[in-house]
Short mmCIF file of C-alpha atoms in Angstrom, two decimals:
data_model
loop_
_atom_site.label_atom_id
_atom_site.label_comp_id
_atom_site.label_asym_id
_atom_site.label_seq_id
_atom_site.Cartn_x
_atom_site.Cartn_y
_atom_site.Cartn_z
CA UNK A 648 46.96 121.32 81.70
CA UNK A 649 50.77 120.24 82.71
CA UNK A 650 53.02 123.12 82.56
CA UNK A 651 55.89 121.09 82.45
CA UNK A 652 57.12 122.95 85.91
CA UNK A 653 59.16 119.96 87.43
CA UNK A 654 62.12 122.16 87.76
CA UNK A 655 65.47 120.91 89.78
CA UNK A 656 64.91 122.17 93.74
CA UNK A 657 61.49 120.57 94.33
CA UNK A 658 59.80 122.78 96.96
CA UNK A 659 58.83 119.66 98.83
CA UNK A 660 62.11 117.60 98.30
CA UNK A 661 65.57 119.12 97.95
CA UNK A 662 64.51 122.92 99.33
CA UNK A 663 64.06 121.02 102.62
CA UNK A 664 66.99 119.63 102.21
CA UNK A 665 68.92 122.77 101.37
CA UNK A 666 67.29 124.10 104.95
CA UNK A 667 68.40 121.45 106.86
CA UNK A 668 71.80 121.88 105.69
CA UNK A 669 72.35 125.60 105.01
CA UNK A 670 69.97 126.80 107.90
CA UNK A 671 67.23 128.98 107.12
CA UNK A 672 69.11 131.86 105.78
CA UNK A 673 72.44 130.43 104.37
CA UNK A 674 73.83 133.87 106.05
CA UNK A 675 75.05 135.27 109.24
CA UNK A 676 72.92 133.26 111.42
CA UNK A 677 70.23 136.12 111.47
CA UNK A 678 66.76 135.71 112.26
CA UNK A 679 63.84 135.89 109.65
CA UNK A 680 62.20 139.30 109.38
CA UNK A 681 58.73 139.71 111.10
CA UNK A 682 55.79 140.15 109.40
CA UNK A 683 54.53 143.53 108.04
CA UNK A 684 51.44 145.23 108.49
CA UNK A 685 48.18 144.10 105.96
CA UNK A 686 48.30 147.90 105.44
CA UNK A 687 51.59 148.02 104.33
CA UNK A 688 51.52 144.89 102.09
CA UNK A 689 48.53 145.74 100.45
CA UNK A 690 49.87 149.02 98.75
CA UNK A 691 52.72 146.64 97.00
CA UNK A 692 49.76 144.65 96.25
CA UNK A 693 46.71 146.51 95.35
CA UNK A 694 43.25 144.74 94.67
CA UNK A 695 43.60 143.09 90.93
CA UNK A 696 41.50 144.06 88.18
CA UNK A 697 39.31 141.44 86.64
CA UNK A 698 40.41 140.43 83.69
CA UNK A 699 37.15 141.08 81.76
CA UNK A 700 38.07 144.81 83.08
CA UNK A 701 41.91 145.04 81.75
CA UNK A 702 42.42 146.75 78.85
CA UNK A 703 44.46 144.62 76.10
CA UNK A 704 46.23 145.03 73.45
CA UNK A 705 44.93 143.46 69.80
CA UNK A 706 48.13 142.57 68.92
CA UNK A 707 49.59 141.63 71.84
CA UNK A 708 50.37 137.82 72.38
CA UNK A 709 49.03 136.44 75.07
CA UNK A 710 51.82 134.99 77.46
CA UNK A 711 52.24 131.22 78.20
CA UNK A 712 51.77 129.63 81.92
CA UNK A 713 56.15 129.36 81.98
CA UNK A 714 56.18 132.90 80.92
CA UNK A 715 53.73 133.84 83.56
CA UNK A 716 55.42 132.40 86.02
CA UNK A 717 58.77 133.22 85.30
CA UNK A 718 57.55 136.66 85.48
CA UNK A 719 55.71 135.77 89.43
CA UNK A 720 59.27 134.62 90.42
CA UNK A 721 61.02 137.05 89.55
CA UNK A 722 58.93 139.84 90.99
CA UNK A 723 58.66 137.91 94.65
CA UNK A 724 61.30 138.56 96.04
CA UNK A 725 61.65 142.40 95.54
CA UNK A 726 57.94 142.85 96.27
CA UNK A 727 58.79 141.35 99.71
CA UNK A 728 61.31 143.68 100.22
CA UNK A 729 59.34 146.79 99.05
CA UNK A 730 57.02 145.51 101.75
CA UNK A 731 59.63 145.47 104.63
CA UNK A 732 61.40 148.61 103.58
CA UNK A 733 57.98 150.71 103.32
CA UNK A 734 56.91 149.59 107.08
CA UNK A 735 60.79 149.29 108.63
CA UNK A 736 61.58 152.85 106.86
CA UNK A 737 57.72 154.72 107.20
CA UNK A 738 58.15 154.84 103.19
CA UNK A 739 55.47 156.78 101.29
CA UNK A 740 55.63 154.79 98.68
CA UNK A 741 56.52 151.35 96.93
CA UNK A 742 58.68 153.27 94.74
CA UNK A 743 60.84 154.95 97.41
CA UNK A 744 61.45 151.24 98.46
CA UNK A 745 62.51 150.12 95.02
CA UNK A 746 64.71 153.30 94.57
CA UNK A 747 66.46 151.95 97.92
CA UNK A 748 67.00 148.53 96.13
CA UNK A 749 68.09 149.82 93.13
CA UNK A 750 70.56 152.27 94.92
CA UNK A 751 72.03 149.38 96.40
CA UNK A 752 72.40 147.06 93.76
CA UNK A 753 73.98 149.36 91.09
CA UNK A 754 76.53 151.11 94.04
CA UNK A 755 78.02 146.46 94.73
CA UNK A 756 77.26 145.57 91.21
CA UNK A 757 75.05 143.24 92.45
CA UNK A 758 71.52 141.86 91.28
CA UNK A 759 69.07 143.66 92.37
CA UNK A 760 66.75 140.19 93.43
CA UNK A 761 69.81 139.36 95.16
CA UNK A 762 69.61 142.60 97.40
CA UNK A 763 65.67 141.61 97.58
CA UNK A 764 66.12 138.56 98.95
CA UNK A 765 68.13 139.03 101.76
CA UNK A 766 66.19 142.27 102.81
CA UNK A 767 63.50 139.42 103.11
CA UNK A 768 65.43 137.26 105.19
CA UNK A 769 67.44 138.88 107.22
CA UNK A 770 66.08 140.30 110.32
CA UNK A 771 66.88 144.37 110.24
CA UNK A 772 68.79 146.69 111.93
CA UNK A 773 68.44 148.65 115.05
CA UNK A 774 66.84 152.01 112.91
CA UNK A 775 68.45 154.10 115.28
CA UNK A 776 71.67 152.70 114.39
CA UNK A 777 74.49 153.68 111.77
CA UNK A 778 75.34 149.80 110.86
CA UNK A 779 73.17 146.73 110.22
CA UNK A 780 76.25 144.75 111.04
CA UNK A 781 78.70 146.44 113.35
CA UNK A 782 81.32 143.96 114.25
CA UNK A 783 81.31 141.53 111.58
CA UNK A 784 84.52 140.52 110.65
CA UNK A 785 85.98 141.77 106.63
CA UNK A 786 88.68 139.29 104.99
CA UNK A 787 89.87 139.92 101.47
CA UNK A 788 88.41 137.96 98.31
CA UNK A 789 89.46 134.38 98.11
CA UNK A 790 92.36 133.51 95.25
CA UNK A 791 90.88 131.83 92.22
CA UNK A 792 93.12 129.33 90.64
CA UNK A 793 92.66 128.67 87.37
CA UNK A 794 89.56 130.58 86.52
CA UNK A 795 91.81 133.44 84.95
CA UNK A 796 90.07 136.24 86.35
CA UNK A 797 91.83 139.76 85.86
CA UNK A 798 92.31 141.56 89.51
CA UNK A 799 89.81 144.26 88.72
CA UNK A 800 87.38 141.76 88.69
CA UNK A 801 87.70 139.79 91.28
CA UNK A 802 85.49 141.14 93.38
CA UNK A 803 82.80 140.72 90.28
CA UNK A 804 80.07 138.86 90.84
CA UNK A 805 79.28 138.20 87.24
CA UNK A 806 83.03 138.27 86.10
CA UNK A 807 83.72 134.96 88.60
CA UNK A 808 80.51 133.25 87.52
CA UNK A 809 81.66 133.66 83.98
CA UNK A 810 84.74 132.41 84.49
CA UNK A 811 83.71 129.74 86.47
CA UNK A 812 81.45 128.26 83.35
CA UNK A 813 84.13 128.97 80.89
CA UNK A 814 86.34 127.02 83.28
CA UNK A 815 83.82 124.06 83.45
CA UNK A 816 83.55 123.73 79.85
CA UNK A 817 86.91 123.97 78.96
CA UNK A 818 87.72 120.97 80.91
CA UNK A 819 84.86 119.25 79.67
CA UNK A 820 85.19 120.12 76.40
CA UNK A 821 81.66 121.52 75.34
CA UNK A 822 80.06 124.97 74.39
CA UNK A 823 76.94 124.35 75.66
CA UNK A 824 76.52 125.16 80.06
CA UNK A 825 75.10 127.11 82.75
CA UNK A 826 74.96 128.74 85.83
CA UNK A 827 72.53 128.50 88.70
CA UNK A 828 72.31 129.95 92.19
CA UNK A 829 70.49 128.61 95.21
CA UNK A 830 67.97 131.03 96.68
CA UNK A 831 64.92 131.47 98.57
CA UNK A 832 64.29 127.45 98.33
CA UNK A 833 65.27 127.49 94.07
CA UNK A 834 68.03 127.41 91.93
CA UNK A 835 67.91 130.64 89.66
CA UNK A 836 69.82 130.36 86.10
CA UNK A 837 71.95 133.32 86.35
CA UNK A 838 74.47 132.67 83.92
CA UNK A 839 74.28 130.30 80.44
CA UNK A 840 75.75 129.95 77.04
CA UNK A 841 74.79 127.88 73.57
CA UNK A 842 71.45 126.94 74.93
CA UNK A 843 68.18 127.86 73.40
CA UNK A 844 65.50 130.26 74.56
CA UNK A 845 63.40 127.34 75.46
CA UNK A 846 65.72 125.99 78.00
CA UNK A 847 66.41 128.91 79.46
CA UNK A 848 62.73 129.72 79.73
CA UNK A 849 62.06 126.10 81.34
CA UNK A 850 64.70 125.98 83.50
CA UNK A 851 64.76 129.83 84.56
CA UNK A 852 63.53 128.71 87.99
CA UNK A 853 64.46 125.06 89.50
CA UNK A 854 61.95 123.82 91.96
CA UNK A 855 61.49 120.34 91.70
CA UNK A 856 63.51 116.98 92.04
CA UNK A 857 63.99 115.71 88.07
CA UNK A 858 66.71 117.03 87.16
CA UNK A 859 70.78 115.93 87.77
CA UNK A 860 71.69 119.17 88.77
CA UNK A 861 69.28 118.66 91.81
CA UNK A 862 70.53 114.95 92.49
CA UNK A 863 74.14 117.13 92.25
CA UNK A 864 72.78 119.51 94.98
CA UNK A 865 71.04 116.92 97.26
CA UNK A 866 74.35 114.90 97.24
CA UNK A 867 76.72 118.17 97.45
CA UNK A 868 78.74 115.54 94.35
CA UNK A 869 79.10 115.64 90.82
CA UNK A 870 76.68 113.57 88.75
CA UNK A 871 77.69 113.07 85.13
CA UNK A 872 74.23 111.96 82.77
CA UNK A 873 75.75 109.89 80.05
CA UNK A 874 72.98 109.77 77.93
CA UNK A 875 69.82 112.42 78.63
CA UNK A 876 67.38 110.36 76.62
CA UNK A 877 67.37 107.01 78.56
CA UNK A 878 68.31 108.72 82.15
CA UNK A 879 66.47 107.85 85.43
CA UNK A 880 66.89 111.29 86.98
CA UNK A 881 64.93 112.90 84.27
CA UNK A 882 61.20 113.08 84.39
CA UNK A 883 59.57 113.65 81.02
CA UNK A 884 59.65 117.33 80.73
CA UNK A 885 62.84 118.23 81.93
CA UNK A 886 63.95 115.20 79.68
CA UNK A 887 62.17 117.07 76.72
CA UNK A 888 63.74 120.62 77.72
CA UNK A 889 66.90 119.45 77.39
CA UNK A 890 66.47 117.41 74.28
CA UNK A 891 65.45 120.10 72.05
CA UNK A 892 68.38 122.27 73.03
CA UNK A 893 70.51 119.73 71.02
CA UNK A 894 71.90 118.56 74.58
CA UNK A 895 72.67 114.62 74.33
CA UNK A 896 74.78 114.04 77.97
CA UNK A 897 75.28 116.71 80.99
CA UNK A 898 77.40 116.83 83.58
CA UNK A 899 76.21 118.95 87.06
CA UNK A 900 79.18 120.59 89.70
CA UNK A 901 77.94 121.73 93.04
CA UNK A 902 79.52 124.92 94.56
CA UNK A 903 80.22 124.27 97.77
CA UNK A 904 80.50 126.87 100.50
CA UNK A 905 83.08 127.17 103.65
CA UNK A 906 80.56 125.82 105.73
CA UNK A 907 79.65 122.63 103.13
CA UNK A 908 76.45 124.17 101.86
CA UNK A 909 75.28 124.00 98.13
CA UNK A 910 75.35 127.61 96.83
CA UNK A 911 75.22 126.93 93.25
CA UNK A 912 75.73 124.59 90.36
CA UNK A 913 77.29 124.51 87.03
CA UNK A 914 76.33 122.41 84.63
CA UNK A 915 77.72 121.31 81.03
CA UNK A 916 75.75 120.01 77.88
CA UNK A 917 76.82 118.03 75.44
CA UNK A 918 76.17 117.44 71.77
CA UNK A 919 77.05 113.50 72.50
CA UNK A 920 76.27 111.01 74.59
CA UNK A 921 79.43 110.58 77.18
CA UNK A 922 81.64 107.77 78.37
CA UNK A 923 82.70 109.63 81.13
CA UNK A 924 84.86 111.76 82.44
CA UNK A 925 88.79 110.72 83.48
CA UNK A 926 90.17 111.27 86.92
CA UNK A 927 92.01 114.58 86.10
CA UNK A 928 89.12 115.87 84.73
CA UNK A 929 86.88 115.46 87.44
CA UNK A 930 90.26 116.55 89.99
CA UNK A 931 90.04 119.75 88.07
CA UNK A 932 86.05 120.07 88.01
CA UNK A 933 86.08 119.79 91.71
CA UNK A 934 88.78 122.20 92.47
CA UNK A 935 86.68 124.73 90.27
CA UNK A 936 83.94 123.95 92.22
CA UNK A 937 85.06 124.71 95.62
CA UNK A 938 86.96 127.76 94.56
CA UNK A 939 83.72 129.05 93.15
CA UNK A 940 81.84 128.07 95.91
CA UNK A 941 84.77 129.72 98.16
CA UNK A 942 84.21 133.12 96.76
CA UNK A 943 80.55 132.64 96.24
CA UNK A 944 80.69 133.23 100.65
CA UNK A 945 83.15 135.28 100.60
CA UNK A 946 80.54 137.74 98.20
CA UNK A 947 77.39 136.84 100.42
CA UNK A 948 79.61 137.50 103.42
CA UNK A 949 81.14 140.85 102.52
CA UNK A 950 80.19 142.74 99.20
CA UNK A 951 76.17 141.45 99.66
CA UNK A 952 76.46 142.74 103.39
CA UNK A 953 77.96 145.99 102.07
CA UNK A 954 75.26 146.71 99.95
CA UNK A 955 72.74 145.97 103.22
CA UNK A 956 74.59 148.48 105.18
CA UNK A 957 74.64 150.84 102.20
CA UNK A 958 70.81 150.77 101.38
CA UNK A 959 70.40 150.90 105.65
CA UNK A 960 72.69 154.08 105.87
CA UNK A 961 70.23 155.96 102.52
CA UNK A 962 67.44 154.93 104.32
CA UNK A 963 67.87 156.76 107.93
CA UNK A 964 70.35 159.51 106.37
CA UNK A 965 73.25 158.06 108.53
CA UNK A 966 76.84 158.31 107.62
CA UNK A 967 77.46 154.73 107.97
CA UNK A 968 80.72 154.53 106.11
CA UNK A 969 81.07 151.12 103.97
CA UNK A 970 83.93 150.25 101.69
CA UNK A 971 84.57 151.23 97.83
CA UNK A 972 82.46 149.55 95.72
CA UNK A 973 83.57 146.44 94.08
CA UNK A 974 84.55 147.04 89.82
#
């Protein structure tokens, strides 16, 4: 059966792409993690039960192949990290490695996948040492023109993605958008507004090359769709997704980083087909863009790093001394 899983960041097509341009980490320049004992790994990952053996409930609706793997996605990541932390840390448990991630992420109000992920990536720390990352350098958050966020939440990670969609579809003049976030290889919807549960559900994780917000990634450009329903860049089920959610015409902004890479995208629906946008419009789009994008680093760079040397310093009982937390 077709699942209908031809999601934006193909893992053939763009994700290569994305590696060739943002390097295999996207941050610091650090090394992949090595591998982990089978040992380890297999008490994240016990044996499975066969399914004739699970116990189920009568009333309980079975959940669809998109729901299923929405679900695998979203666990990856942080059962990777368990994995690391239990055989970098001599853990006891997969929960002692989760309460490290969890630690982290609430101290930065940060995701806790995004804490995941770059435990995964990012080769670790010297144990016996008190910080991960001992002479990297700490600038203040970029300005953010025009996005109107208040200066207690600047260093918000979900306060500057929200204003950066309200931003976008103000100038565009729509109430349907959203927010997505390159990682691990995918975009990941992190933020969206007047879009159904169906969209959200279909386009949850991006992973493959029929979509315009992936032609908007591969490009590092904006890509206005005029009219969804007779579009080349569509295939047939990302055509459909969109469709039902009432969205006629869309319009995809990369968020570029210092360095030129493709950290996100916003994108805008609309209830119409489009003629375009005017020069001013698009002059504005792409200043929102690259102040997003701007801050985006500055976050990975700084406030993501924090929470690193944070969850580092719990781990070995150090008194590795990291800034406030961010609001």
């Amino acid at each position: 059966m077709r699942l209908g899983w031809r999601w934006c960041l193909g893992h053939r097509h763009v994700a290569r792409g994305f590696a060739a341009r943002c390097g295999p980490l996207c941050l610091c320049g650090a090394r992949r993690c090595p591998s982990v004992s089978d040992q380890t790994r297999a008490r994240i990952h016990p044996p499975s039960v066969p399914p004739a053996q699970q116990e189920a409930s009568p009333d309980a609706a079975a959940p669809s192949p998109l729901e299923l793997r929405n679900r695998q996605l979203a666990r990856a990541s942080v059962d990777s990290a368990q994995v690391i932390l239990m055989d970098r840390y001599r853990l006891r448990s997969p929960e002692d490695a989760f309460t490290l991630l969890r630690s982290a992420s609430q101290h930065f109000n940060i995701k806790l996948h995004t804490v995941a992920e770059l435990v995964a990536r990012i080769a670790g720390p010297d144990i016996q040492d008190g910080l991960w990352f001992p002479r990297r350098p700490r600038t203040a958050a970029p300005a953010l023109p025009g996005l109107g966020v208040a200066r207690d939440g600047q260093q918000s990670h979900s306060a500057v993605l929200k204003a950066g969609l309200h931003r976008v579809l103000h100038i565009t003049d729509t109430g349907m958008g959203n927010v997505q976030l390159v990682g691990n290889g995918m975009l990941r919807l992190e933020k969206h507004t007047g879009l159904n549960r169906e969209f959200t559900d279909f386009f949850a994780f991006v992973h493959d090359a029929g979509t315009a917000c992936a032609q908007a990634a591969r490009q590092r450009q904006q890509v206005t769709v005029k009219n969804v329903e007779s579009a080349d860049v569509f295939d047939e089920d990302s055509r459909h997704a969109i469709l039902q959610a009432g969205s006629r015409a869309a319009h995809s902004l990369p968020l570029i980083g210092r360095a030129g890479q493709v950290l996100g995208i916003i994108s805008s629906h609309h209830e119409k087909t489009l003629r375009g946008f005017s020069q001013t419009q698009l002059t504005a789009l792409a200043a929102t863009g690259a102040a997003v994008g701007r801050w985006l680093h500055w976050h990975r760079q700084t406030v993501v790093l924090d929470a690193l040397e944070h969850l580092h310093a719990q781990a070995t009982g150090t008194n590795g001394k990291g800034p406030d937390r961010p609001q």
